[in-house]
């Protein structure tokens, strides 16, 4: 399965040729790199004449080549050469279409590169190989949320919960999807299930609180947000939601105190005024 057209990365075939140049291919050459013509076509297939021992050696060499190529692609990614890394992961998938890791790595990299549609295609390709793969299903659902497709994302989370009803990430994700669909009560039920498994999970605390804010329950939200702000790793979004909750309660002094952590006085005044105009702006939860 070819995920992207060649135009996705203009240097795909040149980079691929260079990439494969340092690796043995065991007779499995890409048509663009292999010999052409009637003489080549007339040659017998060496695999059909190999002994079992030779076939085993070839399979071993192929596996070793795959591992080497995967390490090269991952090192390229870690060096921040994202475009080349994406090219290499795609090329690796074309050479080894039955292997899952190149697709998962490619999808994660494309997500990092803010190319959600291409990442979605890669995750779907991974799921075509292994329909119950949890990382692929979670990755696809998250991408669908980013593309404002909460209904389809919810379907993916429900598939995961059918496999494991205590999957915290799936519970949290299902809550986010329900909240974006406008089903606040259902969203909050999922968040509370997740918190029952991990009471101090900051993302879930924040998501539950934000759902409560959107549902007109800022006082209930404050309790969860205050808990979250006492935990290590608290995010700016959590502080912002706490300020929003206090603003909705009319406690502007408390809201301003929180906002001044990251804003000057002029920006604080603008933010407080925005709370008065529209107290629960729509945002994508964590």
mmCIF file of C-alpha atoms in Angstrom:
data_model
loop_
_atom_site.group_PDB
_atom_site.id
_atom_site.type_symbol
_atom_site.label_atom_id
_atom_site.label_comp_id
_atom_site.label_asym_id
_atom_site.label_seq_id
_atom_site.Cartn_x
_atom_site.Cartn_y
_atom_site.Cartn_z
ATOM 1 C CA UNK A 1 0.000 0.000 0.000
ATOM 2 C CA UNK A 2 1.392 3.366 -1.029
ATOM 3 C CA UNK A 3 0.236 6.018 1.392
ATOM 4 C CA UNK A 4 1.309 9.196 -0.374
ATOM 5 C CA UNK A 5 1.709 10.272 -3.968
ATOM 6 C CA UNK A 6 5.244 10.983 -5.055
ATOM 7 C CA UNK A 7 4.520 14.712 -4.996
ATOM 8 C CA UNK A 8 4.158 14.555 -1.189
ATOM 9 C CA UNK A 9 7.935 14.555 -0.899
ATOM 10 C CA UNK A 10 9.523 15.676 -4.159
ATOM 11 C CA UNK A 11 12.877 14.128 -3.253
ATOM 12 C CA UNK A 12 11.366 10.765 -2.367
ATOM 13 C CA UNK A 13 12.886 8.617 -5.072
ATOM 14 C CA UNK A 14 16.326 10.251 -5.009
ATOM 15 C CA UNK A 15 16.514 9.982 -1.219
ATOM 16 C CA UNK A 16 15.199 6.434 -1.366
ATOM 17 C CA UNK A 17 17.864 5.397 -3.833
ATOM 18 C CA UNK A 18 20.565 6.883 -1.630
ATOM 19 C CA UNK A 19 19.023 5.252 1.418
ATOM 20 C CA UNK A 20 18.943 1.792 -0.131
ATOM 21 C CA UNK A 21 22.393 2.221 -1.615
ATOM 22 C CA UNK A 22 24.006 1.326 1.710
ATOM 23 C CA UNK A 23 21.813 -1.704 2.349
ATOM 24 C CA UNK A 24 21.677 -5.094 0.670
ATOM 25 C CA UNK A 25 18.321 -5.791 -0.904
ATOM 26 C CA UNK A 26 18.468 -9.565 -1.311
ATOM 27 C CA UNK A 27 16.935 -9.506 -4.757
ATOM 28 C CA UNK A 28 13.933 -7.445 -3.618
ATOM 29 C CA UNK A 29 14.914 -4.344 -5.583
ATOM 30 C CA UNK A 30 12.480 -1.563 -6.226
ATOM 31 C CA UNK A 31 11.515 -1.482 -9.912
ATOM 32 C CA UNK A 32 13.013 2.008 -10.200
ATOM 33 C CA UNK A 33 16.382 0.727 -9.028
ATOM 34 C CA UNK A 34 16.388 -2.754 -10.545
ATOM 35 C CA UNK A 35 17.532 -3.723 -14.022
ATOM 36 C CA UNK A 36 14.984 -3.515 -16.808
ATOM 37 C CA UNK A 37 14.578 -5.065 -20.210
ATOM 38 C CA UNK A 38 13.769 -8.493 -21.615
ATOM 39 C CA UNK A 39 17.025 -10.061 -20.452
ATOM 40 C CA UNK A 40 16.275 -9.168 -16.866
ATOM 41 C CA UNK A 41 12.695 -10.362 -17.212
ATOM 42 C CA UNK A 42 13.844 -13.694 -18.591
ATOM 43 C CA UNK A 43 16.057 -14.530 -15.649
ATOM 44 C CA UNK A 44 14.713 -17.317 -13.423
ATOM 45 C CA UNK A 45 13.454 -16.396 -9.991
ATOM 46 C CA UNK A 46 16.345 -17.315 -7.657
ATOM 47 C CA UNK A 47 13.983 -17.830 -4.726
ATOM 48 C CA UNK A 48 12.383 -20.811 -6.498
ATOM 49 C CA UNK A 49 15.753 -22.575 -6.817
ATOM 50 C CA UNK A 50 17.087 -21.837 -3.334
ATOM 51 C CA UNK A 51 17.576 -24.507 -0.709
ATOM 52 C CA UNK A 52 15.706 -24.122 2.618
ATOM 53 C CA UNK A 53 18.985 -23.059 4.274
ATOM 54 C CA UNK A 54 19.548 -20.360 1.667
ATOM 55 C CA UNK A 55 16.010 -19.126 2.049
ATOM 56 C CA UNK A 56 16.496 -18.933 5.814
ATOM 57 C CA UNK A 57 19.683 -16.894 5.327
ATOM 58 C CA UNK A 58 17.891 -14.575 2.956
ATOM 59 C CA UNK A 59 15.035 -14.081 5.442
ATOM 60 C CA UNK A 60 17.575 -13.337 8.188
ATOM 61 C CA UNK A 61 19.399 -10.828 5.987
ATOM 62 C CA UNK A 62 16.109 -9.177 5.075
ATOM 63 C CA UNK A 63 15.208 -8.810 8.754
ATOM 64 C CA UNK A 64 18.624 -7.364 9.547
ATOM 65 C CA UNK A 65 18.335 -4.903 6.657
ATOM 66 C CA UNK A 66 14.927 -3.848 7.898
ATOM 67 C CA UNK A 67 16.230 -3.190 11.407
ATOM 68 C CA UNK A 68 19.163 -1.205 10.031
ATOM 69 C CA UNK A 69 16.915 0.912 7.815
ATOM 70 C CA UNK A 70 14.500 1.536 10.679
ATOM 71 C CA UNK A 71 17.341 2.693 12.938
ATOM 72 C CA UNK A 72 18.579 5.075 10.232
ATOM 73 C CA UNK A 73 15.113 6.561 9.794
ATOM 74 C CA UNK A 74 14.651 6.985 13.535
ATOM 75 C CA UNK A 75 18.070 8.605 13.941
ATOM 76 C CA UNK A 76 17.197 10.988 11.132
ATOM 77 C CA UNK A 77 13.998 11.880 12.981
ATOM 78 C CA UNK A 78 15.832 12.394 16.265
ATOM 79 C CA UNK A 79 18.252 14.733 14.489
ATOM 80 C CA UNK A 80 15.243 16.927 13.619
ATOM 81 C CA UNK A 81 15.483 16.318 9.864
ATOM 82 C CA UNK A 82 11.779 15.580 9.794
ATOM 83 C CA UNK A 83 11.194 15.776 6.058
ATOM 84 C CA UNK A 84 13.962 13.308 5.264
ATOM 85 C CA UNK A 85 12.849 11.032 8.101
ATOM 86 C CA UNK A 86 9.308 10.986 6.709
ATOM 87 C CA UNK A 87 10.697 10.089 3.295
ATOM 88 C CA UNK A 88 12.708 7.238 4.795
ATOM 89 C CA UNK A 89 9.785 5.857 6.809
ATOM 90 C CA UNK A 90 7.618 5.933 3.692
ATOM 91 C CA UNK A 91 10.313 4.203 1.664
ATOM 92 C CA UNK A 92 10.717 1.596 4.375
ATOM 93 C CA UNK A 93 6.978 0.946 4.287
ATOM 94 C CA UNK A 94 7.109 0.474 0.521
ATOM 95 C CA UNK A 95 9.919 -2.075 0.885
ATOM 96 C CA UNK A 96 8.353 -3.858 3.869
ATOM 97 C CA UNK A 97 4.587 -3.361 3.523
ATOM 98 C CA UNK A 98 3.795 -5.994 6.155
ATOM 99 C CA UNK A 99 5.742 -4.232 8.944
ATOM 100 C CA UNK A 100 3.865 -2.041 11.389
ATOM 101 C CA UNK A 101 6.573 0.159 12.954
ATOM 102 C CA UNK A 102 7.364 2.284 9.874
ATOM 103 C CA UNK A 103 3.700 3.247 9.585
ATOM 104 C CA UNK A 104 3.349 4.075 13.288
ATOM 105 C CA UNK A 105 6.543 6.136 13.251
ATOM 106 C CA UNK A 106 5.520 7.882 10.033
ATOM 107 C CA UNK A 107 2.090 8.729 11.447
ATOM 108 C CA UNK A 108 3.567 10.116 14.667
ATOM 109 C CA UNK A 109 6.111 12.144 12.721
ATOM 110 C CA UNK A 110 3.472 13.574 10.381
ATOM 111 C CA UNK A 111 1.398 14.529 13.413
ATOM 112 C CA UNK A 112 4.451 16.341 14.773
ATOM 113 C CA UNK A 113 4.842 18.049 11.381
ATOM 114 C CA UNK A 114 1.228 19.309 11.570
ATOM 115 C CA UNK A 115 0.100 17.232 8.597
ATOM 116 C CA UNK A 116 -3.008 15.615 10.105
ATOM 117 C CA UNK A 117 -4.554 14.298 6.909
ATOM 118 C CA UNK A 118 -1.389 12.426 5.943
ATOM 119 C CA UNK A 119 -1.002 11.169 9.515
ATOM 120 C CA UNK A 120 -4.571 9.876 9.403
ATOM 121 C CA UNK A 121 -3.778 7.900 6.237
ATOM 122 C CA UNK A 122 -0.717 6.366 7.878
ATOM 123 C CA UNK A 123 -2.654 5.365 10.998
ATOM 124 C CA UNK A 124 -5.400 3.835 8.847
ATOM 125 C CA UNK A 125 -2.795 1.878 6.908
ATOM 126 C CA UNK A 126 -1.382 0.580 10.203
ATOM 127 C CA UNK A 127 -4.850 -0.495 11.313
ATOM 128 C CA UNK A 128 -5.347 -2.327 8.033
ATOM 129 C CA UNK A 129 -2.374 -4.472 9.064
ATOM 130 C CA UNK A 130 -3.410 -4.857 12.714
ATOM 131 C CA UNK A 131 -6.986 -3.721 13.427
ATOM 132 C CA UNK A 132 -6.635 -4.047 17.204
ATOM 133 C CA UNK A 133 -3.381 -2.118 17.483
ATOM 134 C CA UNK A 134 -3.827 0.277 20.394
ATOM 135 C CA UNK A 135 -1.223 2.943 19.489
ATOM 136 C CA UNK A 136 -2.615 3.185 15.955
ATOM 137 C CA UNK A 137 -6.196 3.416 17.195
ATOM 138 C CA UNK A 138 -5.310 6.066 19.794
ATOM 139 C CA UNK A 139 -3.287 8.018 17.267
ATOM 140 C CA UNK A 140 -6.083 7.949 14.715
ATOM 141 C CA UNK A 141 -8.667 9.080 17.261
ATOM 142 C CA UNK A 142 -6.493 12.001 18.378
ATOM 143 C CA UNK A 143 -5.940 13.086 14.772
ATOM 144 C CA UNK A 144 -9.683 12.926 14.118
ATOM 145 C CA UNK A 145 -10.301 15.192 17.105
ATOM 146 C CA UNK A 146 -7.806 17.685 15.723
ATOM 147 C CA UNK A 147 -9.646 17.608 12.424
ATOM 148 C CA UNK A 148 -12.929 18.305 14.221
ATOM 149 C CA UNK A 149 -14.376 14.852 13.619
ATOM 150 C CA UNK A 150 -15.370 13.933 17.192
ATOM 151 C CA UNK A 151 -18.025 11.430 16.145
ATOM 152 C CA UNK A 152 -15.572 9.222 14.282
ATOM 153 C CA UNK A 153 -12.996 9.722 17.027
ATOM 154 C CA UNK A 154 -15.518 8.521 19.583
ATOM 155 C CA UNK A 155 -16.068 5.350 17.534
ATOM 156 C CA UNK A 156 -12.345 4.592 17.787
ATOM 157 C CA UNK A 157 -12.279 5.207 21.535
ATOM 158 C CA UNK A 158 -15.299 2.954 22.015
ATOM 159 C CA UNK A 159 -13.499 0.177 20.104
ATOM 160 C CA UNK A 160 -10.613 0.481 22.546
ATOM 161 C CA UNK A 161 -12.956 0.445 25.530
ATOM 162 C CA UNK A 162 -14.610 -2.696 24.176
ATOM 163 C CA UNK A 163 -11.165 -4.313 24.398
ATOM 164 C CA UNK A 164 -10.338 -2.847 27.809
ATOM 165 C CA UNK A 165 -12.958 -0.953 29.804
ATOM 166 C CA UNK A 166 -10.199 0.466 32.047
ATOM 167 C CA UNK A 167 -8.132 2.030 29.278
ATOM 168 C CA UNK A 168 -7.570 5.488 30.807
ATOM 169 C CA UNK A 169 -6.472 7.144 27.591
ATOM 170 C CA UNK A 170 -9.526 5.825 25.797
ATOM 171 C CA UNK A 171 -11.804 6.980 28.626
ATOM 172 C CA UNK A 172 -10.280 10.437 28.569
ATOM 173 C CA UNK A 173 -10.457 10.585 24.786
ATOM 174 C CA UNK A 174 -14.069 9.447 24.746
ATOM 175 C CA UNK A 175 -14.853 12.213 27.218
ATOM 176 C CA UNK A 176 -13.224 14.810 24.984
ATOM 177 C CA UNK A 177 -15.145 13.543 21.953
ATOM 178 C CA UNK A 178 -18.468 13.592 23.802
ATOM 179 C CA UNK A 179 -17.758 17.087 25.078
ATOM 180 C CA UNK A 180 -17.046 18.342 21.567
ATOM 181 C CA UNK A 181 -20.278 16.715 20.441
ATOM 182 C CA UNK A 182 -22.117 18.734 23.086
ATOM 183 C CA UNK A 183 -22.837 15.766 25.360
ATOM 184 C CA UNK A 184 -21.526 17.218 28.604
ATOM 185 C CA UNK A 185 -23.048 14.666 30.977
ATOM 186 C CA UNK A 186 -21.668 11.728 28.984
ATOM 187 C CA UNK A 187 -18.266 13.426 28.744
ATOM 188 C CA UNK A 188 -18.102 14.014 32.491
ATOM 189 C CA UNK A 189 -19.025 10.404 33.180
ATOM 190 C CA UNK A 190 -16.062 9.211 31.095
ATOM 191 C CA UNK A 191 -13.699 11.671 32.784
ATOM 192 C CA UNK A 192 -14.816 10.525 36.227
ATOM 193 C CA UNK A 193 -14.242 6.880 35.256
ATOM 194 C CA UNK A 194 -10.721 7.810 34.208
ATOM 195 C CA UNK A 195 -10.130 9.716 37.456
ATOM 196 C CA UNK A 196 -11.301 6.725 39.469
ATOM 197 C CA UNK A 197 -8.337 4.879 37.944
ATOM 198 C CA UNK A 198 -5.859 7.775 38.260
ATOM 199 C CA UNK A 199 -7.139 10.525 40.580
ATOM 200 C CA UNK A 200 -4.201 12.869 39.945
ATOM 201 C CA UNK A 201 -4.071 12.760 36.165
ATOM 202 C CA UNK A 202 -3.727 16.439 35.227
ATOM 203 C CA UNK A 203 -5.131 16.129 31.709
ATOM 204 C CA UNK A 204 -8.271 14.390 32.910
ATOM 205 C CA UNK A 205 -8.752 16.841 35.779
ATOM 206 C CA UNK A 206 -8.422 19.707 33.325
ATOM 207 C CA UNK A 207 -10.759 18.156 30.776
ATOM 208 C CA UNK A 208 -13.430 17.402 33.364
ATOM 209 C CA UNK A 209 -13.177 20.926 34.745
ATOM 210 C CA UNK A 210 -13.441 22.488 31.315
ATOM 211 C CA UNK A 211 -16.500 20.381 30.527
ATOM 212 C CA UNK A 212 -18.067 21.628 33.746
ATOM 213 C CA UNK A 213 -17.221 25.219 32.820
ATOM 214 C CA UNK A 214 -18.880 24.805 29.447
ATOM 215 C CA UNK A 215 -21.867 23.280 31.198
ATOM 216 C CA UNK A 216 -22.260 26.293 33.473
ATOM 217 C CA UNK A 217 -20.803 24.692 36.618
ATOM 218 C CA UNK A 218 -17.692 26.788 37.336
ATOM 219 C CA UNK A 219 -17.780 26.171 41.082
ATOM 220 C CA UNK A 220 -17.487 22.426 40.586
ATOM 221 C CA UNK A 221 -14.715 23.049 38.050
ATOM 222 C CA UNK A 222 -12.666 25.094 40.530
ATOM 223 C CA UNK A 223 -12.277 22.128 42.883
ATOM 224 C CA UNK A 224 -10.773 19.918 40.134
ATOM 225 C CA UNK A 225 -8.563 22.718 38.796
ATOM 226 C CA UNK A 226 -7.238 23.644 42.245
ATOM 227 C CA UNK A 227 -6.312 19.990 42.693
ATOM 228 C CA UNK A 228 -4.538 19.974 39.327
ATOM 229 C CA UNK A 229 -2.530 23.125 40.065
ATOM 230 C CA UNK A 230 -1.045 21.488 43.151
ATOM 231 C CA UNK A 231 0.415 18.664 41.072
ATOM 232 C CA UNK A 232 3.797 18.605 39.306
ATOM 233 C CA UNK A 233 3.608 19.154 35.577
ATOM 234 C CA UNK A 234 0.615 21.489 35.630
ATOM 235 C CA UNK A 235 0.140 23.275 32.294
ATOM 236 C CA UNK A 236 -0.632 26.876 31.378
ATOM 237 C CA UNK A 237 -3.984 25.701 30.039
ATOM 238 C CA UNK A 238 -4.987 24.439 33.457
ATOM 239 C CA UNK A 239 -4.117 27.789 35.050
ATOM 240 C CA UNK A 240 -6.038 29.538 32.299
ATOM 241 C CA UNK A 241 -9.109 27.415 32.889
ATOM 242 C CA UNK A 242 -8.924 28.111 36.619
ATOM 243 C CA UNK A 243 -8.861 31.848 35.886
ATOM 244 C CA UNK A 244 -11.828 31.377 33.545
ATOM 245 C CA UNK A 245 -13.803 29.525 36.230
ATOM 246 C CA UNK A 246 -13.168 32.289 38.759
ATOM 247 C CA UNK A 247 -14.121 34.862 36.154
ATOM 248 C CA UNK A 248 -17.434 33.096 35.547
ATOM 249 C CA UNK A 249 -18.063 33.150 39.293
ATOM 250 C CA UNK A 250 -17.509 36.896 39.349
ATOM 251 C CA UNK A 251 -14.325 36.510 41.394
ATOM 252 C CA UNK A 252 -12.244 38.723 39.164
ATOM 253 C CA UNK A 253 -9.597 39.414 41.786
ATOM 254 C CA UNK A 254 -8.782 35.701 41.985
ATOM 255 C CA UNK A 255 -8.897 35.406 38.196
ATOM 256 C CA UNK A 256 -6.550 38.367 37.811
ATOM 257 C CA UNK A 257 -4.111 36.926 40.360
ATOM 258 C CA UNK A 258 -3.834 33.759 38.288
ATOM 259 C CA UNK A 259 -3.611 35.541 34.953
ATOM 260 C CA UNK A 260 -0.728 37.700 36.182
ATOM 261 C CA UNK A 261 1.409 34.576 36.330
ATOM 262 C CA UNK A 262 1.899 34.947 32.574
ATOM 263 C CA UNK A 263 0.340 38.298 31.538
ATOM 264 C CA UNK A 264 0.944 41.988 32.037
ATOM 265 C CA UNK A 265 -1.807 44.191 33.505
ATOM 266 C CA UNK A 266 -3.117 45.332 30.128
ATOM 267 C CA UNK A 267 -3.524 41.767 28.885
ATOM 268 C CA UNK A 268 -5.144 40.761 32.170
ATOM 269 C CA UNK A 269 -7.741 43.507 31.767
ATOM 270 C CA UNK A 270 -8.446 42.407 28.181
ATOM 271 C CA UNK A 271 -8.868 38.795 29.272
ATOM 272 C CA UNK A 272 -11.215 39.653 32.111
ATOM 273 C CA UNK A 273 -13.294 41.707 29.680
ATOM 274 C CA UNK A 274 -13.461 38.729 27.318
ATOM 275 C CA UNK A 275 -14.774 36.583 30.189
ATOM 276 C CA UNK A 276 -17.620 39.029 30.673
ATOM 277 C CA UNK A 277 -18.509 38.966 26.978
ATOM 278 C CA UNK A 278 -18.181 35.210 26.400
ATOM 279 C CA UNK A 279 -17.502 33.275 29.606
ATOM 280 C CA UNK A 280 -16.958 29.844 28.055
ATOM 281 C CA UNK A 281 -15.002 30.028 24.794
ATOM 282 C CA UNK A 282 -14.834 26.825 22.797
ATOM 283 C CA UNK A 283 -11.428 25.157 22.864
ATOM 284 C CA UNK A 284 -10.128 21.665 22.283
ATOM 285 C CA UNK A 285 -9.530 20.052 25.694
ATOM 286 C CA UNK A 286 -6.236 18.322 26.536
#
